[in-house]
Coordinates of C-alpha atoms and ligand atoms in Angstrom, one line a residue:
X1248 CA 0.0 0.0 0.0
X1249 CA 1.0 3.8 -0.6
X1250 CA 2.2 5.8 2.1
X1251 CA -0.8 8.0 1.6
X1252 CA -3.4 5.1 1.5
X1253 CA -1.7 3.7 4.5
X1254 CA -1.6 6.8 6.6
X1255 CA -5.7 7.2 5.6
X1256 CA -6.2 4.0 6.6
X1257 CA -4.5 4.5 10.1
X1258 CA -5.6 7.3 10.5
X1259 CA -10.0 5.7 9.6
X1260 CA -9.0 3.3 12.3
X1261 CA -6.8 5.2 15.3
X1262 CA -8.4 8.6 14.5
X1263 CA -6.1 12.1 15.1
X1264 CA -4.3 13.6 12.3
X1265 CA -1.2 12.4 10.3
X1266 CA 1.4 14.7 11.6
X1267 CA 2.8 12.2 14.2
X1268 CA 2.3 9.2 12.2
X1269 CA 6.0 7.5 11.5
X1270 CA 6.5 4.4 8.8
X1271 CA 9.1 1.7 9.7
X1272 CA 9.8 -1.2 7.3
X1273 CA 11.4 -4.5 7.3
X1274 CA 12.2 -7.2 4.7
X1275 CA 11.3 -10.4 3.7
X1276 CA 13.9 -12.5 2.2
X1277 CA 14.8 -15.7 -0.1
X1278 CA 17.9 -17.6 1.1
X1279 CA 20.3 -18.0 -2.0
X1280 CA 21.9 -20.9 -0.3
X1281 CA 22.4 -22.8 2.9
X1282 CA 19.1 -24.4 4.1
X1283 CA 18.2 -25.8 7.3
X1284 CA 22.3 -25.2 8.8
X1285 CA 21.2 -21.8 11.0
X1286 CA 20.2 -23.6 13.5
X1287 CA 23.3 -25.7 13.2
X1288 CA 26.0 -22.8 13.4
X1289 CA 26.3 -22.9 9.8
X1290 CA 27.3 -20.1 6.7
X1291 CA 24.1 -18.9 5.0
X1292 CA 23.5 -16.9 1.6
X1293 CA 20.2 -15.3 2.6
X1294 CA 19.3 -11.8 0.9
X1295 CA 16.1 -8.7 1.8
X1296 CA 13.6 -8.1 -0.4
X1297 CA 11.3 -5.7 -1.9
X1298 CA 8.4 -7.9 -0.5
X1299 CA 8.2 -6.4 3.0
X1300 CA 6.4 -5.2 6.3
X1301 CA 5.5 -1.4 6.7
X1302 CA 3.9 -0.4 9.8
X1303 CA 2.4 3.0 10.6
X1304 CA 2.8 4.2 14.4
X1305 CA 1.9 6.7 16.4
X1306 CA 2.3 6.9 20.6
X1307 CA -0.4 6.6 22.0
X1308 CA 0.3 8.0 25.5
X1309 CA -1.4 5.1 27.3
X1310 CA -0.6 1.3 28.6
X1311 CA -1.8 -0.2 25.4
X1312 CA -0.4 -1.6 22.4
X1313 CA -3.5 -1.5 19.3
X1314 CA -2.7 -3.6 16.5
X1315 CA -4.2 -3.7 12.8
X1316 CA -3.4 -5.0 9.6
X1317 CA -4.3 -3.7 6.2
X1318 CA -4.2 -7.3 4.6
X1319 CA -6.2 -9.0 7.5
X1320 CA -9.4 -8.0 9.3
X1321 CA -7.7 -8.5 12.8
X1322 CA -7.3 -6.4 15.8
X1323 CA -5.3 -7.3 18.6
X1324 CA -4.9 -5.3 22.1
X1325 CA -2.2 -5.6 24.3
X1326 CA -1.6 -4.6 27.4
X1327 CA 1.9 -3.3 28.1
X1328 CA 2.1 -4.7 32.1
X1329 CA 0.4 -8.0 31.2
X1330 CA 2.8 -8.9 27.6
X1331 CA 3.0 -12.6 28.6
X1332 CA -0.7 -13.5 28.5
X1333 CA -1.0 -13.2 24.2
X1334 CA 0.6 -16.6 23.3
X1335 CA -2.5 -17.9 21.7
X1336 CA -3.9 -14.9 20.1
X1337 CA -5.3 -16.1 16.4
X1338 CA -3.4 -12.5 14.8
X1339 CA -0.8 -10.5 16.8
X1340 CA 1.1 -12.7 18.6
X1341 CA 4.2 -11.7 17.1
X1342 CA 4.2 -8.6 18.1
X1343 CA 3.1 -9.5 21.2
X1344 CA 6.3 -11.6 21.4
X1345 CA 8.8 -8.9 20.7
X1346 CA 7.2 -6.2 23.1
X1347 CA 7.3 -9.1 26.1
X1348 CA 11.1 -9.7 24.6
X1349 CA 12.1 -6.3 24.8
X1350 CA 10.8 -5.4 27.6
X1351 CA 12.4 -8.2 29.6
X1352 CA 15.3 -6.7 27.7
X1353 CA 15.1 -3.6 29.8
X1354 CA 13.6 -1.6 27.1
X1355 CA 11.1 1.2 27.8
X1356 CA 7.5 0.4 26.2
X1357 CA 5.4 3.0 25.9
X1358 CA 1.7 2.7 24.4
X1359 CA 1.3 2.8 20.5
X1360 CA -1.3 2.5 18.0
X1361 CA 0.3 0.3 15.0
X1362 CA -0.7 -0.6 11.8
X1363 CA 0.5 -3.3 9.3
X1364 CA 0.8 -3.6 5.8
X1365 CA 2.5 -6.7 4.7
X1366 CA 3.4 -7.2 0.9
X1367 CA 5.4 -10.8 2.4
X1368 CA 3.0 -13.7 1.6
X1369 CA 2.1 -15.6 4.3
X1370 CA 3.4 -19.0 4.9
X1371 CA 5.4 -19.0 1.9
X1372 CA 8.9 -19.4 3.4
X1373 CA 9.8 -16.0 2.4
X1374 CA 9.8 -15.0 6.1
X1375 CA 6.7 -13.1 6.6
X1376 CA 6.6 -13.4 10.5
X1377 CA 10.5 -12.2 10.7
X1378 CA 9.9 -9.4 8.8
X1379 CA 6.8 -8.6 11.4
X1380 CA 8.6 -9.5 14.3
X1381 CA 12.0 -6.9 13.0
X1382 CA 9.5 -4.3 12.4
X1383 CA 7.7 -3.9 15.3
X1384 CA 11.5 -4.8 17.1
X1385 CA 12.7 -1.3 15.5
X1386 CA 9.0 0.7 16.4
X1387 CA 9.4 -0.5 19.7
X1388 CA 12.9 -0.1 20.1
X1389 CA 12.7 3.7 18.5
X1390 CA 10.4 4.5 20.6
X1391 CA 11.8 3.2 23.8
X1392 CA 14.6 5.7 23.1
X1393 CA 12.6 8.1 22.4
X1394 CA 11.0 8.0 26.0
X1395 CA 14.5 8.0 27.3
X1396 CA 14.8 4.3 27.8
X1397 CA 17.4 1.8 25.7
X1398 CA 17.2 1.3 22.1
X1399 CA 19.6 -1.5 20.0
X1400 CA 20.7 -1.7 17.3
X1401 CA 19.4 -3.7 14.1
X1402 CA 21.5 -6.8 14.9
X1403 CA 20.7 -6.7 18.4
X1404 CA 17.1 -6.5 17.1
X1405 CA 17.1 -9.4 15.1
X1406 CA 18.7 -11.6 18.1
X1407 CA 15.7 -10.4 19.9
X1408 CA 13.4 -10.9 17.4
X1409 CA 14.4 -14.6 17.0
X1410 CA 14.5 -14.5 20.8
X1411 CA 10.5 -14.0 20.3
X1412 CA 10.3 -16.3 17.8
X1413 CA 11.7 -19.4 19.7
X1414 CA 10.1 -18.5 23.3
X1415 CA 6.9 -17.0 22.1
X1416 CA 5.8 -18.1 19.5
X1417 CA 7.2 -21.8 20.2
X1418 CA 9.4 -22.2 17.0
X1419 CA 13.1 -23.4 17.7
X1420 CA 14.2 -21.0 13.9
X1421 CA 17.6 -20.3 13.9
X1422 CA 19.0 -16.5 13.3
X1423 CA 18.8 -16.1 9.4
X1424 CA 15.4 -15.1 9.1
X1425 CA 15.6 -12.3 11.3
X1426 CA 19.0 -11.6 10.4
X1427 CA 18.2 -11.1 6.6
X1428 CA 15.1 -8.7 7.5
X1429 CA 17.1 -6.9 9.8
X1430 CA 20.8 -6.3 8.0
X1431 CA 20.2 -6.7 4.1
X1432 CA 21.9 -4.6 2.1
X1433 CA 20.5 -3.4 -1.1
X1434 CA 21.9 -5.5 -3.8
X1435 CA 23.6 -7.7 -2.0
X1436 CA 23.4 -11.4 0.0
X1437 CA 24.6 -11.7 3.4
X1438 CA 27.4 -14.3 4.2
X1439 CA 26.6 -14.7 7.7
X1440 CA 28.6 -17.2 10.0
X1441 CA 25.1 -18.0 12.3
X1442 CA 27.8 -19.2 14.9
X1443 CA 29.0 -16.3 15.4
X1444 CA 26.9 -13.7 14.1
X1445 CA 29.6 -12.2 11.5
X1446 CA 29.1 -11.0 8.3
X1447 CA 30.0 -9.9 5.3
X1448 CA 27.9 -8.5 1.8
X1449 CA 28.2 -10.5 -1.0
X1450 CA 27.4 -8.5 -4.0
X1451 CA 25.0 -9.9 -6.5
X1452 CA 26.3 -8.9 -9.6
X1453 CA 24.3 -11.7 -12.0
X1454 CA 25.9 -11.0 -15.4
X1455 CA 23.3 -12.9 -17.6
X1456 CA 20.5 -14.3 -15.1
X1457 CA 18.4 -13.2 -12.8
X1458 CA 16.6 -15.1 -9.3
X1459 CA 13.2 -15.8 -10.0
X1460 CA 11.0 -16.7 -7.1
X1461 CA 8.0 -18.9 -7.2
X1462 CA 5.6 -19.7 -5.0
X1463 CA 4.2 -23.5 -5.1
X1464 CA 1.2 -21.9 -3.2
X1465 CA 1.2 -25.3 -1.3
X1466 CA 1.1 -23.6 2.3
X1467 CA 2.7 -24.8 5.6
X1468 CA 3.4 -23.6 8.9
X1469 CA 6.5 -23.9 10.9
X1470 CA 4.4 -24.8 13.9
X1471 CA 2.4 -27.6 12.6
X1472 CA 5.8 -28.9 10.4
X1473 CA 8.7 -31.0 11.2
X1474 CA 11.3 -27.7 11.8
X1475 CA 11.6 -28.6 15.4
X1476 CA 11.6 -32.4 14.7
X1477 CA 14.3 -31.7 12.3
X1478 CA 16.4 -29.9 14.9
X1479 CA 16.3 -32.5 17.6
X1480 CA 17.2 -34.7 15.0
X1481 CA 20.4 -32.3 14.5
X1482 CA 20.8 -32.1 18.1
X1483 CA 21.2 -35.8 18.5
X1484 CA 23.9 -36.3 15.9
X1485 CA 26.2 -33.5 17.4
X1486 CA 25.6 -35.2 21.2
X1487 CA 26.9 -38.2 19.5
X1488 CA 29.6 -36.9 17.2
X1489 CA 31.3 -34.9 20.3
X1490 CA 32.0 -38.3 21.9
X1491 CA 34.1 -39.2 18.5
X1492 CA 35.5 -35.5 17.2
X1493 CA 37.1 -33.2 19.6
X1494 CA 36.4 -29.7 19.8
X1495 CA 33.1 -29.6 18.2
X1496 CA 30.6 -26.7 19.5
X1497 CA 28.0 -27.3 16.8
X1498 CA 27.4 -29.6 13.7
X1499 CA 28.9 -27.1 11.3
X1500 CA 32.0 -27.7 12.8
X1501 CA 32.2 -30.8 11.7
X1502 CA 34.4 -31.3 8.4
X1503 CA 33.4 -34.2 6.0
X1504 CA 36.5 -35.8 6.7
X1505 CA 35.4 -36.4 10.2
X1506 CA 32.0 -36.9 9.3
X1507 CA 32.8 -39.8 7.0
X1508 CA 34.6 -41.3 9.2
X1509 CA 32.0 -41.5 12.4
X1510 CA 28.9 -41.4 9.8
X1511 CA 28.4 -45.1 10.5
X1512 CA 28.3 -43.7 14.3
X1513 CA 24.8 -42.4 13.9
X1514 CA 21.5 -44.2 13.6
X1515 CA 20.4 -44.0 10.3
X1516 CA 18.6 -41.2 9.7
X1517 CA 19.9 -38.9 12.2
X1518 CA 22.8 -39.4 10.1
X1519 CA 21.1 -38.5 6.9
X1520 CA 19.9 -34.9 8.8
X1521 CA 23.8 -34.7 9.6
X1522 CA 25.2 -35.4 6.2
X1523 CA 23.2 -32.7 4.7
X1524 CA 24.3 -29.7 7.1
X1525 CA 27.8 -30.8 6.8
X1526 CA 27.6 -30.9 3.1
X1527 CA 25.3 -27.7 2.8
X1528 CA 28.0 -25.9 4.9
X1529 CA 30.2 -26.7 2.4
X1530 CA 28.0 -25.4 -1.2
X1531 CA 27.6 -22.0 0.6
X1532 CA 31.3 -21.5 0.9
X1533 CA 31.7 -22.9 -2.8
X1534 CA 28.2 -20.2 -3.9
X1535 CA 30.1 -17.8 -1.9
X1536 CA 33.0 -18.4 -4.6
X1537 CA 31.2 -18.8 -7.4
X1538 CA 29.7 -15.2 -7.0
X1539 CA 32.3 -13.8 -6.3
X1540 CA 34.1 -15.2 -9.4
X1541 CA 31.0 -14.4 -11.7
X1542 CA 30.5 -18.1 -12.3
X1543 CA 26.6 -18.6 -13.0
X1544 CA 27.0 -22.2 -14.2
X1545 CA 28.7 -23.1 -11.1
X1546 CA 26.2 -21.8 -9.0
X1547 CA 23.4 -23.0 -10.7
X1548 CA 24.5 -27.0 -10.3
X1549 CA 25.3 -25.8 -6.2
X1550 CA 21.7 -24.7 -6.1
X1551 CA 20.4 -28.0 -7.5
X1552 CA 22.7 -30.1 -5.2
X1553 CA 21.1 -28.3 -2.2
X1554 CA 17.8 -28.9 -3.7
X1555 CA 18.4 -32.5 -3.8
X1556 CA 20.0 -32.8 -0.6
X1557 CA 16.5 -31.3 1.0
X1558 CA 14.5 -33.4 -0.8
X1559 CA 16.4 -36.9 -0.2
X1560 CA 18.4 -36.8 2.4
X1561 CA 16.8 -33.7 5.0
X1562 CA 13.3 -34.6 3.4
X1563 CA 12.1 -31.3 3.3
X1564 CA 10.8 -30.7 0.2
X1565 CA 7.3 -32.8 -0.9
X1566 CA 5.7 -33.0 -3.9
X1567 CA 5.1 -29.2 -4.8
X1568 CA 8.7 -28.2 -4.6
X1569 CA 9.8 -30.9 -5.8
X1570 CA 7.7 -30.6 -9.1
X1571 CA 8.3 -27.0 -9.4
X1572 CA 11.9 -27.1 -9.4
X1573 CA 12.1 -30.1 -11.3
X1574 CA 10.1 -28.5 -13.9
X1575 CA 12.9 -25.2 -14.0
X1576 CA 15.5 -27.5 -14.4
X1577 CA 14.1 -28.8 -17.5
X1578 CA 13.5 -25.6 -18.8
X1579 CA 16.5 -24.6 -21.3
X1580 CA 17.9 -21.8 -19.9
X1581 CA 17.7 -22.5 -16.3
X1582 CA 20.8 -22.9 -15.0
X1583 CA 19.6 -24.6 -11.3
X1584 CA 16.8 -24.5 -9.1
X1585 CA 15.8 -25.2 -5.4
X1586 CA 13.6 -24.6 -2.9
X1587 CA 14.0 -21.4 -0.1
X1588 CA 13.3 -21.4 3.3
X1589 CA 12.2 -24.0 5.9
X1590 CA 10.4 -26.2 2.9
X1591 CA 7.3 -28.3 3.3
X1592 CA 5.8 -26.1 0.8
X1593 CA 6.4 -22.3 0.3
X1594 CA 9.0 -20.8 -2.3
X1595 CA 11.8 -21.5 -4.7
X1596 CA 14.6 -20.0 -6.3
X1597 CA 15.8 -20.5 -9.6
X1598 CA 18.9 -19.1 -11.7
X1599 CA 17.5 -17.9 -14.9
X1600 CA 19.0 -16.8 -17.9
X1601 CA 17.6 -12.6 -18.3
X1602 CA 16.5 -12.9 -21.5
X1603 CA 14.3 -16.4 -21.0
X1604 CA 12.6 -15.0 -17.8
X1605 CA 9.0 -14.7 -19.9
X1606 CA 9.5 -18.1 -21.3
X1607 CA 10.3 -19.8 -17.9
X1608 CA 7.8 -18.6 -15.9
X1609 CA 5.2 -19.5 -19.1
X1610 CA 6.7 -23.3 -19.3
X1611 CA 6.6 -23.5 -15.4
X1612 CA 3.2 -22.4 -14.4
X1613 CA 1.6 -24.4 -17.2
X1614 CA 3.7 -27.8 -16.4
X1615 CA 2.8 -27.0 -12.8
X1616 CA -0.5 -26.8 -12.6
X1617 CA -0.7 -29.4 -14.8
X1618 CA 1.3 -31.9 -12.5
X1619 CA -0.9 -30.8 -8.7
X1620 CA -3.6 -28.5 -10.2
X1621 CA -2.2 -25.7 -8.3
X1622 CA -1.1 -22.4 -9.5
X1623 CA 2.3 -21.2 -9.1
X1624 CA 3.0 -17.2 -8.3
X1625 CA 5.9 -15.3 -9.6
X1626 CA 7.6 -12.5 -8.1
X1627 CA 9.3 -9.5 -9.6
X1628 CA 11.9 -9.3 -6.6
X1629 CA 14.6 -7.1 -5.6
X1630 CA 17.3 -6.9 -3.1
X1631 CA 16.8 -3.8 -1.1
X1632 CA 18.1 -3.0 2.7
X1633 CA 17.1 -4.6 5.5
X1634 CA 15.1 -2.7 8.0
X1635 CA 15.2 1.3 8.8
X1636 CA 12.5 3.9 9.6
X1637 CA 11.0 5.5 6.0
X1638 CA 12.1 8.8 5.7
X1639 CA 8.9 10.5 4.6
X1640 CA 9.3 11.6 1.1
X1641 CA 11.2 8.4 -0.1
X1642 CA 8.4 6.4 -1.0
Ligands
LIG2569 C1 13.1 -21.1 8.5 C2 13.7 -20.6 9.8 C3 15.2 -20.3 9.6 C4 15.9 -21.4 8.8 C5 15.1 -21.9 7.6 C6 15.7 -23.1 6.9 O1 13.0 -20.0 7.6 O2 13.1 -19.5 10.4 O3 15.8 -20.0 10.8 O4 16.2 -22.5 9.7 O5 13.8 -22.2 8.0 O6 17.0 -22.8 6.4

């Protein structure tokens, strides 16, 4: 939605006039590479995107948080002394999550009237619920400071934000999510080290293809999935390889020397979880290098590998993705394909030459829907900054 719309919309539902309305926005994201190792300590490719949360925000003065959403006929209220009793609202419990994060945090809450407008789609692994939980993080947070109490900064924000994530809202996600929504950089992936939270921008600089991001439309939510399942799982098989291989904090540690030689260590399909995160640590650092060195072809047959790694060995993937990316693959002129996110359903992310863009996405939809009678979405996306207060006049 328009700035304008939005502030008329906020301003149908709060009342008062726009003067002391402020915008803050925060991204959604596809992960280029690096799938299901975040949670591991692993390197991950993730980059923001246009697709995004805006919310409009005004102090209120009192002890309640109002929530709305543009896209949804919700409301939400939330009391700022009583932030632990919204766990099981049906809309809002994101937010909900951050304030009662922060403000164990030691930051100052103050009363606001908020209102959302989310261009993410839902449940499509393209992290709409980070990109909610970084932007009310950074409303929150500027206003705390404002009142004179602490504000952080955006990484701090994101750690907080996944902090709600895991303790709120009951998913164990690792960092990347909020990471990506938080610190993207326009034009660039982040190379982030989820051990230890550093970074570094990768530029994009795609000399003849482009990422095109479809949704399967097959929807899934990380609650009701196997994410946490798949964790334990991951959990397990570093309990067990710490007894063989010294010095390990965390499964990317592991090198695939060491893990062929203790694989047979593991019960059987803990071991193929493990074999995937220690080979998927390995494709990012090889994507990492094939960027940098321009080369597309490379790239492309790293994406597919990941792909097939989530679909045989971390069985992630299920029909939809499967079928959608097996259909770009087929397609002459793309150059790999896999899915992006937490799987189960949701998005992927294919390499495409520039020129065939039209044709792909005209050969993919049809085979598609053809092969589950669903319809596949495409996105024009672009890489854009993470998360930052709109200065008005920009948009
Ligand atoms: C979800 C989680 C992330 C990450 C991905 C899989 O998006 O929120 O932390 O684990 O799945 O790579």
């Amino acid at each position: 939605m328009e700035l304008k719309e939005l502030t008329e919309k906020f301003i149908e539902i709060y009342g008062g006039d726009k003067s002391d309305i402020r915008f803050f926005s925060a991204a959604g994201r596809i992960n280029v590479i690096g799938e299901h190792i975040d949670y591991c300590g692993g390197p991950v490719l993730p980059a923001a995107l246009n697709l995004r949360t805006l919310v409009a925000a005004r102090k209120n003065g009192g002890g309640v948080i109002r929530l709305a959403a543009t896209t949804i006929d919700k409301r939400a209220e939330l009391d700022i002394n009583k932030l632990n009793s919204y766990r099981n609202l049906e809309w809002g419990e994101y937010q909900a999550g951050v304030a009662y994060v922060l403000r164990n945090e030691g930051y100052n809450i103050v009363g606001c009237d908020l209102l959302y407008d989310t261009t993410v789609p839902f449940g499509s692994g393209l992290s709409s619920s980070a990109s909610i939980e970084v932007a009310t993080a950074l409303t929150l947070s500027t206003f705390s400071a404002e009142s004179g109490g602490k504000s952080g900064d955006n990484k701090e924000l994101a750690v907080l934000s996944q902090r709600a994530e895991n303790e709120y809202a009951g998913v164990s996600c690792g960092i990347m999510d909020q990471f990506a929504s938080a610190m993207g950089k326009k034009d660039c992936a982040v190379f982030l080290n989820c051990a230890t939270l550093d970074y570094e921008y990768i530029p994009i600089v795609l000399k003849d293809c482009a990422f095109v991001v479809a949704n399967s439309n097959k929807k899934r939510s990380l609650q009701e999935s196997k994410y946490n399942e798949r964790r334990a799982e991951c959990e397990t098989a570093l309990d067990i390889l710490k007894k063989h291989i010294k010095g390990i904090t965390c499964l990317a540690d592991v090198s695939v020397s060491d893990f062929e030689k203790f694989a047979d260590k593991l019960p059987e399909v803990v071991r193929k979880r493990a074999r995937h995160v220690v080979y998927e640590c390995e494709r990012v650092k090889k994507s990492v290098a094939a960027m940098r060195g321009g080369d597309e072809e490379r790239l492309g047959k790293l994406l597919n590998e990941s792909h097939y790694s989530l679909r045989d060995l971390y069985e992630v993937t299920g029909k939809e993705l499967d079928a959608l990316t097996e259909l770009s693959r087929n397609f002459d002129g793309c150059l790999g394909s896999r899915m992006t996110g937490a799987g189960f359903g949701g998005c992927t992310v294919s390499l495409v030459k520039k020129d065939k863009v039209s044709a792909f996405i005209k050969h993919v939809s049809e085979g598609y829907k053809k092969a589950t009678g669903l319809t596949a979405e495409f996105y024009e996306t672009a890489v854009e900054d993470g998360a930052f207060e709109v200065a008005l006049g920009i948009i």
